[in-house]
Coordinates of C-alpha atoms in Angstrom, one line a residue:
M1 CA -34.4 44.5 63.3
S2 CA -31.5 43.4 61.1
T3 CA -30.9 41.0 58.2
A4 CA -28.3 41.2 55.5
R5 CA -29.6 44.8 55.3
H6 CA -30.8 46.9 58.2
F7 CA -34.4 47.9 58.4
A8 CA -36.1 50.3 60.8
S9 CA -39.1 48.1 61.2
P10 CA -40.8 44.9 60.1
A11 CA -43.0 47.0 57.8
E12 CA -40.0 48.4 56.0
A13 CA -38.5 44.9 55.7
L14 CA -41.7 43.5 54.3
G15 CA -41.8 46.3 51.7
Y16 CA -38.3 45.3 50.6
A17 CA -39.2 41.6 50.6
L18 CA -42.2 42.4 48.4
T19 CA -39.9 44.3 45.9
L20 CA -37.5 41.3 45.8
H21 CA -40.5 39.0 45.0
Q22 CA -41.8 41.3 42.3
N23 CA -38.3 41.3 40.7
G24 CA -38.1 37.5 40.7
R25 CA -35.7 37.2 43.6
H26 CA -37.8 34.8 45.5
A27 CA -35.2 33.1 47.6
E28 CA -33.9 36.4 48.9
C29 CA -37.5 37.5 49.5
G30 CA -38.0 34.3 51.6
A31 CA -34.8 35.0 53.6
V32 CA -36.1 38.5 54.6
C33 CA -39.5 37.1 55.5
R34 CA -37.9 34.5 57.8
A35 CA -35.9 37.3 59.5
I36 CA -39.1 39.2 60.1
L37 CA -40.8 36.1 61.6
T38 CA -37.8 35.6 63.9
V39 CA -38.5 39.0 65.4
Q40 CA -42.3 38.9 65.1
P41 CA -43.6 35.3 64.8
D42 CA -47.2 36.4 64.4
H43 CA -46.6 38.7 61.4
H44 CA -49.2 37.5 59.0
G45 CA -47.9 39.6 56.1
A46 CA -44.4 38.0 56.3
S47 CA -45.9 34.5 56.7
F48 CA -48.1 35.1 53.7
L49 CA -45.3 36.4 51.4
L50 CA -43.0 33.6 52.5
G51 CA -45.7 31.1 51.5
V52 CA -46.1 32.8 48.1
A53 CA -42.3 32.8 47.6
A54 CA -42.0 29.2 48.6
F55 CA -44.8 28.2 46.2
T56 CA -43.1 30.1 43.3
L57 CA -39.9 28.2 44.1
G58 CA -41.8 24.9 44.0
R59 CA -41.4 24.2 47.8
L60 CA -45.0 23.1 48.2
E61 CA -44.8 21.6 51.7
E62 CA -43.2 24.8 53.0
S63 CA -45.6 27.0 51.1
Q64 CA -48.6 25.1 52.5
R65 CA -47.3 25.4 56.0
H66 CA -46.8 29.2 55.9
L67 CA -50.1 29.9 54.1
A68 CA -52.0 27.8 56.7
V69 CA -50.3 29.8 59.5
T70 CA -51.3 33.0 57.7
I71 CA -54.9 32.0 57.6
A72 CA -54.8 31.0 61.3
L73 CA -53.4 34.4 62.1
K74 CA -55.8 36.4 59.8
P75 CA -58.8 34.3 58.8
D76 CA -60.3 37.0 56.7
L77 CA -57.3 37.4 54.3
A78 CA -58.8 36.3 51.0
D79 CA -55.5 36.3 49.1
A80 CA -54.1 33.7 51.5
C81 CA -57.2 31.5 51.0
F82 CA -56.9 31.9 47.2
N83 CA -53.2 30.9 47.2
L84 CA -53.6 28.0 49.5
A85 CA -56.6 26.8 47.4
L86 CA -54.4 26.9 44.3
L87 CA -51.7 25.0 46.1
L88 CA -54.0 22.3 47.4
R89 CA -55.5 21.9 43.9
R90 CA -52.0 21.4 42.5
R91 CA -51.4 18.7 45.2
G92 CA -54.6 16.9 44.3
R93 CA -56.5 17.8 47.5
L94 CA -59.5 19.1 45.5
A95 CA -62.2 19.0 48.2
E96 CA -60.2 21.2 50.5
A97 CA -59.1 23.5 47.6
A98 CA -62.7 24.0 46.5
A99 CA -63.9 24.8 50.0
L100 CA -61.1 27.4 50.5
Q101 CA -61.7 28.9 47.0
A102 CA -65.4 29.4 47.9
R103 CA -64.4 30.9 51.2
A104 CA -62.0 33.3 49.5
I105 CA -64.6 34.4 47.1
R106 CA -67.0 35.2 49.9
L107 CA -64.2 37.1 51.7
A108 CA -63.1 39.1 48.7
Q109 CA -64.9 42.4 48.3
Q110 CA -65.1 41.8 44.6
A111 CA -63.9 38.4 43.3
D112 CA -62.8 38.5 39.7
A113 CA -64.1 36.2 37.0
G114 CA -60.9 34.2 36.9
Q115 CA -61.3 33.2 40.6
I116 CA -64.9 32.1 40.1
T117 CA -63.9 30.2 37.0
T118 CA -61.3 28.4 39.0
L119 CA -64.0 27.4 41.6
G120 CA -66.2 26.1 38.8
G121 CA -63.3 24.0 37.5
M122 CA -62.6 22.6 41.0
L123 CA -66.2 21.6 41.5
R124 CA -66.3 19.9 38.1
E125 CA -63.1 18.0 38.8
L126 CA -64.7 16.8 42.1
G127 CA -67.6 15.4 40.1
R128 CA -70.0 18.1 41.5
V129 CA -71.1 18.9 38.0
A130 CA -74.4 20.5 38.8
S131 CA -72.8 22.9 41.3
A132 CA -70.1 23.7 38.7
R133 CA -72.7 24.4 36.1
A134 CA -74.7 26.7 38.4
V135 CA -71.5 28.7 39.4
L136 CA -70.4 29.0 35.8
H137 CA -73.9 29.8 34.4
R138 CA -74.1 32.8 36.8
L139 CA -70.6 33.8 35.8
V140 CA -71.2 33.9 32.0
A141 CA -74.4 35.8 32.6
Q142 CA -72.4 38.4 34.6
A143 CA -69.3 38.4 32.5
P144 CA -70.5 37.4 29.0
D145 CA -67.2 38.5 27.4
D146 CA -64.9 36.3 29.5
A147 CA -63.5 33.6 27.2
E148 CA -62.1 31.4 30.0
A149 CA -65.4 31.4 31.8
W150 CA -67.1 30.2 28.6
R151 CA -64.5 27.5 28.1
E152 CA -64.8 26.2 31.7
S153 CA -68.6 26.3 31.2
G154 CA -68.1 24.1 28.2
H155 CA -66.2 21.6 30.2
A156 CA -69.0 21.5 32.8
L157 CA -71.7 21.0 30.2
R158 CA -69.6 18.3 28.5
D159 CA -69.3 16.5 31.8
A160 CA -73.0 16.9 32.4
G161 CA -73.7 15.0 29.2
E162 CA -74.7 18.0 27.2
P163 CA -72.2 18.1 24.3
G164 CA -74.4 20.3 22.1
A165 CA -74.5 23.1 24.7
A166 CA -70.8 22.5 25.4
A167 CA -70.0 23.0 21.7
V168 CA -71.8 26.3 21.7
A169 CA -69.9 27.4 24.8
Y170 CA -66.5 26.4 23.3
G171 CA -67.4 28.3 20.1
R172 CA -68.2 31.4 22.1
A173 CA -64.9 31.0 24.0
Y174 CA -62.9 30.8 20.7
R175 CA -64.6 33.8 19.2
L176 CA -63.8 35.9 22.3
D177 CA -60.2 34.8 22.4
P178 CA -58.9 33.3 19.1
S179 CA -55.5 32.9 20.7
R180 CA -56.8 30.0 22.8
T181 CA -56.9 27.7 19.9
E182 CA -57.5 24.6 22.1
S183 CA -61.1 25.9 22.3
L184 CA -61.4 24.9 18.6
G185 CA -60.5 21.3 19.5
D186 CA -62.9 21.3 22.4
R187 CA -65.7 22.5 20.2
L188 CA -64.9 19.9 17.5
H189 CA -64.8 17.1 20.0
A190 CA -68.0 18.1 21.6
A191 CA -69.7 18.3 18.2
L192 CA -68.4 14.8 17.3
S193 CA -69.6 13.4 20.6
H194 CA -73.2 14.0 19.6
C195 CA -72.6 13.5 15.9
D196 CA -73.2 17.1 14.9
W197 CA -71.2 17.5 11.7
S198 CA -72.4 21.0 10.8
G199 CA -69.2 23.0 10.0
Y200 CA -67.1 19.8 10.4
D201 CA -64.9 20.4 7.4
A202 CA -64.2 24.0 8.2
L203 CA -63.3 23.1 11.8
C204 CA -60.9 20.4 10.7
R205 CA -59.2 22.8 8.3
E206 CA -58.8 25.3 11.0
V207 CA -57.3 22.8 13.5
L208 CA -54.9 21.6 10.9
A209 CA -54.0 25.2 10.0
V210 CA -53.2 25.8 13.7
I211 CA -50.8 22.8 13.6
D212 CA -49.1 23.7 10.3
S213 CA -48.7 27.4 11.3
G214 CA -47.6 26.7 14.8
R215 CA -49.8 29.6 16.0
G216 CA -51.4 27.8 18.9
I217 CA -52.3 24.6 20.7
A218 CA -54.1 21.7 19.0
L219 CA -55.2 19.1 21.5
P220 CA -53.2 16.0 20.7
L221 CA -56.0 13.5 21.2
L222 CA -58.2 15.5 18.8
T223 CA -55.6 15.3 16.1
L224 CA -56.0 11.5 16.1
L225 CA -59.7 11.8 15.3
I226 CA -59.4 13.8 12.1
D227 CA -57.5 13.4 8.9
S228 CA -54.1 14.4 10.1
S229 CA -50.7 13.0 9.2
A230 CA -48.2 11.4 11.5
A231 CA -46.0 14.5 11.1
Q232 CA -48.9 16.8 12.0
Q233 CA -49.7 14.7 15.1
D234 CA -46.0 14.9 16.1
R235 CA -45.9 18.7 15.7
A236 CA -49.1 19.1 17.7
A237 CA -47.8 16.9 20.5
R238 CA -44.5 18.7 20.7
H239 CA -46.1 22.1 20.9
F240 CA -48.6 20.9 23.5
H241 CA -45.9 19.5 25.6
R242 CA -43.9 22.8 25.5
A243 CA -46.9 25.0 26.1
V244 CA -49.0 23.0 28.5
V245 CA -47.1 20.1 30.1
Q246 CA -43.7 21.5 30.7
P247 CA -45.1 24.5 32.7
A248 CA -46.6 22.0 35.1
A249 CA -43.1 21.1 36.3
L250 CA -41.2 23.2 38.7
P251 CA -37.5 22.5 38.3
E252 CA -36.7 23.6 41.8
A253 CA -39.3 21.3 43.2
V254 CA -37.8 18.3 41.3
A255 CA -34.3 19.2 42.5
A256 CA -35.5 19.4 46.1
V257 CA -36.6 15.7 46.0
P258 CA -33.9 13.2 46.8
A259 CA -32.6 11.4 43.7
A260 CA -33.7 7.8 43.3
R261 CA -31.7 5.6 45.7
P262 CA -29.1 3.2 44.4
L263 CA -30.8 0.2 42.8
G264 CA -28.4 -2.6 43.4
A265 CA -27.0 -2.6 39.9
P266 CA -29.5 -4.9 38.3
S267 CA -28.2 -4.7 34.7
G268 CA -27.1 -7.6 32.6
D269 CA -26.7 -9.8 35.7
G270 CA -30.3 -10.8 35.7
G271 CA -31.2 -8.9 38.8
R272 CA -34.9 -8.3 39.7
L273 CA -36.4 -5.2 38.2
T274 CA -39.1 -3.0 39.8
V275 CA -41.6 -1.8 37.2
A276 CA -44.2 0.8 38.2
Y277 CA -47.4 1.3 36.2
L278 CA -49.0 4.8 36.4
S279 CA -52.6 5.5 35.5
A280 CA -55.9 7.0 36.5
D281 CA -57.8 4.0 35.0
F282 CA -57.4 1.3 37.6
H283 CA -61.1 0.7 37.8
E284 CA -64.0 0.0 35.4
H285 CA -62.2 1.2 32.3
A286 CA -61.0 -0.2 29.0
T287 CA -57.4 -0.1 30.1
A288 CA -58.2 -2.2 33.1
Y289 CA -60.2 -4.7 30.9
L290 CA -57.2 -5.2 28.7
A291 CA -54.3 -5.2 31.1
A292 CA -55.4 -6.9 34.3
E293 CA -53.9 -10.2 33.4
L294 CA -50.6 -8.7 32.4
F295 CA -50.0 -7.5 35.9
E296 CA -50.9 -10.9 37.3
L297 CA -48.6 -12.8 34.9
H298 CA -45.4 -10.9 35.4
D299 CA -42.6 -13.3 36.5
R300 CA -42.1 -12.4 40.2
D301 CA -38.7 -14.0 40.2
R302 CA -37.5 -11.4 37.8
F303 CA -39.9 -8.5 38.3
R304 CA -41.5 -6.6 41.1
V305 CA -44.7 -4.8 39.9
V306 CA -46.0 -1.6 41.5
A307 CA -49.2 0.4 40.7
C308 CA -49.5 4.2 41.2
S309 CA -53.2 5.0 40.8
Y310 CA -54.5 8.6 40.7
G311 CA -58.0 7.8 39.5
P312 CA -61.1 6.9 41.5
D313 CA -61.6 3.8 43.6
D314 CA -65.0 2.7 42.3
G315 CA -65.0 -0.4 44.5
S316 CA -65.7 -2.5 41.4
P317 CA -64.6 -6.1 40.8
P318 CA -61.9 -4.9 38.3
R319 CA -60.6 -2.5 41.0
H320 CA -60.3 -5.3 43.6
R321 CA -58.7 -7.6 41.0
L322 CA -56.1 -5.0 40.1
E323 CA -55.3 -4.2 43.8
A324 CA -54.5 -7.9 44.2
A325 CA -52.5 -8.2 41.0
F326 CA -49.7 -5.9 42.1
D327 CA -46.9 -6.4 44.6
A328 CA -47.7 -2.9 45.9
F329 CA -50.7 -0.8 45.0
H330 CA -50.4 3.0 45.8
D331 CA -53.4 5.3 45.7
I332 CA -51.6 8.6 44.9
R333 CA -54.7 10.8 44.8
G334 CA -53.7 13.9 46.7
A335 CA -50.0 13.3 46.4
D336 CA -48.1 16.0 44.4
A337 CA -45.3 15.2 42.0
E338 CA -42.7 15.6 44.7
R339 CA -44.3 12.9 46.9
V340 CA -44.8 10.6 43.9
R341 CA -41.2 10.9 42.9
A342 CA -40.1 10.2 46.5
L343 CA -42.5 7.2 46.7
L344 CA -41.0 5.7 43.5
A345 CA -37.5 6.3 44.8
A346 CA -38.4 4.5 48.0
E347 CA -39.8 1.6 46.0
G348 CA -36.6 1.4 44.0
V349 CA -38.4 1.7 40.7
H350 CA -36.3 1.1 37.7
I351 CA -38.9 1.6 34.9
L352 CA -42.0 3.7 35.0
V353 CA -44.8 2.8 32.5
D354 CA -47.4 5.5 31.9
L355 CA -50.7 4.0 30.8
K356 CA -52.5 7.3 30.2
G357 CA -50.8 9.7 27.8
Y358 CA -52.8 12.6 26.5
T359 CA -56.2 11.3 27.5
R360 CA -58.8 12.6 30.0
H361 CA -57.8 12.9 33.7
V362 CA -54.1 12.8 32.9
R363 CA -51.9 14.5 35.4
F364 CA -49.5 16.8 33.5
D365 CA -47.4 17.5 36.6
L366 CA -46.4 13.8 36.5
L367 CA -45.9 13.7 32.8
A368 CA -43.7 16.7 32.9
R369 CA -41.0 15.2 35.1
R370 CA -38.6 12.3 35.2
L371 CA -39.9 10.2 38.0
A372 CA -37.8 7.1 37.3
P373 CA -34.6 6.2 35.5
V374 CA -36.4 4.8 32.5
Q375 CA -39.9 6.0 31.4
V376 CA -42.2 4.2 28.9
A377 CA -45.4 5.2 27.2
Y378 CA -47.8 2.3 26.7
L379 CA -51.4 1.4 25.8
G380 CA -53.4 4.5 26.8
Y381 CA -52.5 6.9 24.0
P382 CA -51.9 5.8 20.4
G383 CA -49.4 8.4 19.4
T384 CA -46.3 10.3 20.4
M385 CA -46.2 12.4 23.5
G386 CA -43.8 14.8 21.8
S387 CA -41.5 14.8 24.8
D388 CA -38.0 13.5 25.7
V389 CA -39.3 12.7 29.2
M390 CA -40.7 9.4 27.8
D391 CA -37.7 7.3 26.6
Y392 CA -39.7 4.6 24.8
V393 CA -43.1 3.9 23.3
I394 CA -44.4 0.3 23.0
G395 CA -45.7 -0.5 19.5
D396 CA -45.5 -3.2 16.9
R397 CA -44.8 -3.5 13.2
F398 CA -48.2 -2.3 12.3
V399 CA -48.9 0.7 14.6
T400 CA -45.2 1.9 14.8
P401 CA -43.3 0.5 11.9
P402 CA -39.6 1.5 12.1
E403 CA -40.0 4.1 9.3
H404 CA -42.3 6.1 11.6
Q405 CA -39.5 6.8 14.0
P406 CA -39.0 10.4 12.7
H407 CA -42.4 11.3 14.0
Y408 CA -41.7 10.2 17.6
R409 CA -39.5 11.8 20.3
E410 CA -39.7 8.4 22.1
R411 CA -37.7 5.5 20.8
L412 CA -39.9 2.8 19.2
V413 CA -40.1 -0.7 20.8
I414 CA -41.4 -3.1 18.1
M415 CA -43.3 -6.0 19.8
P416 CA -43.4 -9.2 17.7
D417 CA -47.2 -9.9 17.6
S418 CA -49.3 -7.0 18.8
Y419 CA -48.6 -4.0 21.1
Q420 CA -52.0 -4.6 22.7
V421 CA -52.3 -7.0 25.7
N422 CA -55.5 -8.9 26.2
D423 CA -57.2 -10.5 29.2
R424 CA -58.1 -14.2 28.8
R425 CA -60.5 -13.9 31.7
R426 CA -62.7 -11.5 29.7
P427 CA -66.2 -13.1 29.7
S428 CA -67.2 -15.1 26.7
D429 CA -70.0 -17.4 27.8
M430 CA -72.8 -15.1 28.9
P431 CA -76.3 -16.0 27.6
V432 CA -77.0 -14.4 24.2
P433 CA -79.7 -11.8 24.6
D434 CA -82.9 -11.8 22.6
R435 CA -82.8 -9.7 19.4
A436 CA -86.1 -8.0 20.2
A437 CA -84.8 -7.0 23.7
C438 CA -81.9 -5.3 22.0
G439 CA -84.1 -3.5 19.5
L440 CA -83.0 -5.6 16.6
P441 CA -85.4 -6.9 14.0
P442 CA -86.3 -10.6 14.0
D443 CA -84.2 -11.2 10.9
G444 CA -81.9 -9.4 8.5
F445 CA -78.1 -8.8 8.5
V446 CA -76.7 -6.9 11.5
F447 CA -73.8 -4.6 11.0
C448 CA -72.3 -3.6 14.3
A449 CA -70.3 -0.4 15.0
F450 CA -69.7 -0.2 18.7
N451 CA -66.8 2.3 18.7
A452 CA -67.3 5.6 20.6
P453 CA -69.7 8.0 18.7
F454 CA -67.0 10.7 18.6
K455 CA -65.0 8.4 16.2
I456 CA -67.7 8.6 13.6
T457 CA -66.9 11.1 10.8
P458 CA -69.3 12.3 8.1
S459 CA -67.4 10.4 5.3
L460 CA -67.4 7.2 7.3
F461 CA -71.1 7.4 8.1
G462 CA -71.8 8.1 4.4
L463 CA -69.9 4.9 3.6
W464 CA -72.0 2.9 6.1
M465 CA -75.2 4.3 4.6
R466 CA -74.1 3.2 1.2
V467 CA -73.5 -0.3 2.6
L468 CA -77.0 -0.4 4.1
A469 CA -78.5 0.7 0.8
R470 CA -76.6 -2.2 -1.0
V471 CA -77.6 -4.8 1.6
P472 CA -81.5 -5.0 1.7
G473 CA -83.0 -5.6 5.1
S474 CA -79.8 -4.9 7.0
V475 CA -79.4 -2.7 10.1
L476 CA -76.6 -0.8 11.7
W477 CA -76.2 -1.3 15.4
L478 CA -74.4 1.6 17.1
Q479 CA -73.3 2.6 20.6
H480 CA -76.0 5.0 21.9
P481 CA -74.7 8.6 21.4
G482 CA -77.4 10.2 23.6
R483 CA -80.7 11.6 22.6
D484 CA -79.4 14.5 20.5
G485 CA -76.7 12.3 18.9
A486 CA -79.3 9.7 17.9
D487 CA -81.5 12.3 16.4
N488 CA -78.6 13.7 14.5
L489 CA -77.7 10.3 13.1
R490 CA -81.2 9.5 12.1
R491 CA -81.4 12.9 10.3
E492 CA -78.1 12.1 8.5
A493 CA -79.4 8.7 7.5
A494 CA -82.5 10.2 6.0
R495 CA -80.5 12.8 4.2
R496 CA -78.6 10.0 2.5
G497 CA -81.7 8.2 1.5
V498 CA -81.7 5.5 4.2
D499 CA -84.7 4.8 6.5
P500 CA -83.7 6.1 10.0
G501 CA -85.4 3.1 11.5
R502 CA -82.5 0.9 10.2
L503 CA -80.3 2.5 12.9
V504 CA -80.4 0.7 16.2
F505 CA -78.8 2.1 19.3
A506 CA -77.2 0.1 22.1
P507 CA -77.3 1.6 25.6
H508 CA -74.4 1.2 28.0
R509 CA -74.3 -2.2 29.7
P510 CA -71.9 -3.9 32.2
Q511 CA -69.0 -5.6 30.4
A512 CA -70.3 -9.2 30.4
E513 CA -73.7 -8.2 29.1
H514 CA -72.1 -5.9 26.5
L515 CA -69.8 -8.7 25.2
A516 CA -72.8 -11.1 24.9
R517 CA -74.4 -8.6 22.5
Y518 CA -71.7 -9.2 20.0
R519 CA -73.1 -12.7 19.4
L520 CA -76.2 -11.1 17.7
A521 CA -74.1 -9.2 15.1
D522 CA -72.9 -10.5 11.8
L523 CA -70.1 -8.1 11.0
F524 CA -68.3 -5.3 12.8
L525 CA -67.7 -2.1 10.9
D526 CA -64.6 -0.3 12.2
S527 CA -64.1 3.5 12.6
F528 CA -61.5 5.6 10.8
P529 CA -59.1 7.4 11.1
Y530 CA -59.3 6.5 14.9
T531 CA -59.8 2.8 14.6
G532 CA -61.1 0.5 17.3
H533 CA -58.9 -0.6 20.1
T534 CA -60.6 -2.5 23.0
T535 CA -63.9 -2.7 21.0
V536 CA -62.2 -4.5 18.1
S537 CA -60.4 -6.9 20.5
D538 CA -63.8 -7.5 22.2
A539 CA -65.4 -8.3 18.8
L540 CA -62.6 -10.7 17.9
W541 CA -62.7 -12.3 21.3
M542 CA -66.5 -12.9 20.8
G543 CA -65.9 -14.4 17.3
L544 CA -67.2 -11.4 15.3
P545 CA -65.3 -10.6 12.1
V546 CA -64.2 -7.0 11.7
V547 CA -63.8 -4.9 8.5
T548 CA -61.2 -2.1 8.9
R549 CA -59.1 0.3 6.9
I550 CA -55.4 0.7 7.6
G551 CA -54.0 4.3 7.5
D552 CA -50.7 6.0 8.1
T553 CA -50.8 6.8 11.8
F554 CA -50.7 4.8 15.0
A555 CA -54.5 5.3 15.8
S556 CA -55.5 4.5 12.2
R557 CA -53.5 1.2 12.2
V558 CA -54.4 -0.4 15.5
A559 CA -57.3 -2.5 14.2
A560 CA -55.3 -3.8 11.3
G561 CA -52.6 -5.0 13.7
L562 CA -55.2 -6.7 16.0
L563 CA -56.7 -8.5 13.0
N564 CA -53.3 -9.8 11.9
A565 CA -52.5 -10.9 15.4
A566 CA -55.9 -12.7 15.6
G567 CA -55.2 -14.5 12.3
L568 CA -57.7 -12.6 10.2
P569 CA -55.7 -10.3 7.9
E570 CA -58.2 -10.8 5.0
T571 CA -60.6 -8.2 6.4
V572 CA -58.0 -5.4 6.4
T573 CA -58.5 -2.9 3.6
T574 CA -56.4 0.0 2.3
S575 CA -59.2 2.4 1.1
F576 CA -62.8 3.3 1.7
D577 CA -63.7 1.8 -1.7
G578 CA -62.1 -1.4 -0.6
Y579 CA -63.8 -1.3 2.8
E580 CA -67.2 -0.7 1.3
A581 CA -66.8 -3.5 -1.3
L582 CA -65.7 -6.0 1.3
A583 CA -68.5 -5.2 3.8
V584 CA -71.1 -5.7 1.0
R585 CA -69.5 -8.8 -0.3
L586 CA -69.2 -10.5 3.2
A587 CA -72.9 -9.6 3.9
G588 CA -73.8 -11.7 0.9
D589 CA -71.4 -14.6 1.7
P590 CA -72.5 -16.4 4.8
A591 CA -70.2 -19.3 4.2
T592 CA -67.1 -17.1 4.3
L593 CA -68.3 -15.3 7.4
A594 CA -69.0 -18.6 9.1
G595 CA -65.5 -19.7 8.3
Y596 CA -64.1 -16.5 9.8
R597 CA -66.2 -17.1 12.9
R598 CA -64.7 -20.6 13.3
R599 CA -61.2 -19.2 12.9
L600 CA -61.8 -16.6 15.6
A601 CA -63.3 -19.1 18.0
A602 CA -60.2 -21.2 17.7
A603 CA -58.1 -18.0 18.0
R604 CA -59.1 -17.5 21.6
A605 CA -56.8 -20.5 22.5
T606 CA -54.2 -20.2 19.7
A607 CA -53.8 -16.7 18.3
P608 CA -50.9 -14.4 19.5
L609 CA -53.5 -11.6 20.2
F610 CA -54.9 -13.6 23.1
D611 CA -51.8 -15.3 24.3
S612 CA -51.3 -13.2 27.4
P613 CA -48.4 -15.2 28.8
R614 CA -46.5 -14.9 25.5
F615 CA -47.2 -11.1 25.4
T616 CA -46.0 -10.7 29.0
R617 CA -42.7 -12.5 28.4
H618 CA -42.1 -10.3 25.3
L619 CA -42.8 -7.2 27.3
E620 CA -40.4 -8.3 30.0
R621 CA -37.7 -8.8 27.4
A622 CA -38.3 -5.3 26.3
F623 CA -38.0 -4.0 29.9
R624 CA -34.8 -5.9 30.3
T625 CA -33.3 -4.5 27.1
M626 CA -34.3 -0.9 28.2
W627 CA -32.7 -1.3 31.6
D628 CA -29.5 -3.0 30.3
R629 CA -29.0 0.0 28.0
H630 CA -29.6 2.4 30.9
A631 CA -27.3 0.5 33.2
A632 CA -24.5 0.5 30.6
G633 CA -24.8 4.3 30.3
L634 CA -26.2 4.1 26.8
P635 CA -29.0 6.4 25.6
P636 CA -32.4 5.0 24.7
A637 CA -32.5 3.4 21.2
S638 CA -35.2 1.8 19.1
F639 CA -35.2 -2.0 19.0
T640 CA -37.3 -5.0 18.0
V641 CA -38.2 -7.6 20.6
Q642 CA -37.3 -11.0 19.3
P643 CA -40.2 -13.5 19.4
L644 CA -40.3 -16.5 21.7

């Protein structure tokens, strides 16, 4: 046979191709493999190596084709199954990937721990948590010194609702491999999720030391939950993007996708813009609860609105409403980044709005790439992404004041009222439940703190206990943190001299029933430094006053911005001492609280926070400004949206 070089046999050519591949000359390796297949189409070795080379080059469709042919030619080739499983996982086809991975493990004479760990991760991502736990439990018993197996086991335990066991697994993973500093963050988050604060201060110091030294990865979302500065959050996000997100992009794959088609020059001439919203949360989720009306209210004469959903279709009423709200709704589960980019190009998308950020279930392969001419971060993540791929972040004068620009790679867009959109169709007239049915005493002042349990810090809980001690007969109504979490909080209350019986836990309820419970509370106590977002808007919508503290970062300033936009700035404090004093004072001042309630009741019809059409017009002004700059060949720049 002959190629650019002459080989005595296909076996000699394959050996040469393998050498090229090992030396990083993947395109040349592929050329030799194609030559072999021209002579011997059923050569499984050449087909396999061509599939591997194509994958390395980011040519996923080609790689999948050749690996599938390899398996058809040699069904017992474990390496082909492993590689195709990895590719299918990358493309979002998890069920097929997991089946192939399990088959490859059975075929392999001795599967290594990493391959079994990968299977556990796939099963977990499929929601088969019990199967994932079983696989990983056997693995850590067989390979007790494998850090990655312990970390993936922690993920499975977390998803199974066992945060205590997850924290132990993450701690073991970090001890085995201190270079994987993200295990620190996983451990801290798991501990916070069930309100276990043993070692809290030391863990926080260690996470901050990781950020300050630059020696490893600090999970960006976790940095928002602890006492970190805007500069530290920025450093953590930049490092995370470089170390975790960027590697998810294959430059050759991006280059292989056609560039976005010409968009008809809709610049300052008032042409119609196509805006795509990207999220995994188009179902029963806080993002959907907030933003559904925004998608419905976009001016269809000036905007075409597209959804790209890579989360589950839960068949819920919010899902059906969202599907009807968009001009086009694309379920992109199973579509790799190449196909998503091609889809957006075919739709003629001008502006892509990511609603997810560094939160759970995000697809890094999409965040790593430029999928549209202008890209915007909004709503899902209260902080910087640390990346130039996002051109803008939507904020307001509270959460992203102009002086915070040095801590963002994105350009700040300052909305005039609040960055947060709200849905006026949020239920407000459900029957008020019975106090006894909710576990509340027949009388006494009810402090409500319905933010997620992982937002509770030891210092904040100590403040709440001091408030209870100063307001006789009062109770604190909390979101239920699970059995272990509730036990931990009761123990912490007793340690601070407060009767644990004064803590009441609210189980999860459907949105309408949950909102009705706010009517039984007298005052909402906000979390810090990660303040309430949807929960605070819910409280204000239901007429419940909120006491918050404003900090120095996006996440620690959200509630303050919401209260100002709702017309209740009096309940924003600047310190824990001020927060505590205000909570105690309002508990003893029913007339003032009643006045606040009347103002909030009126605010549903008058306040900017709940004026969804006004918010939508402001956001559309922002989109137009972004596009006009892009169409004029100008780089992204911060700007303030002028109010209507």
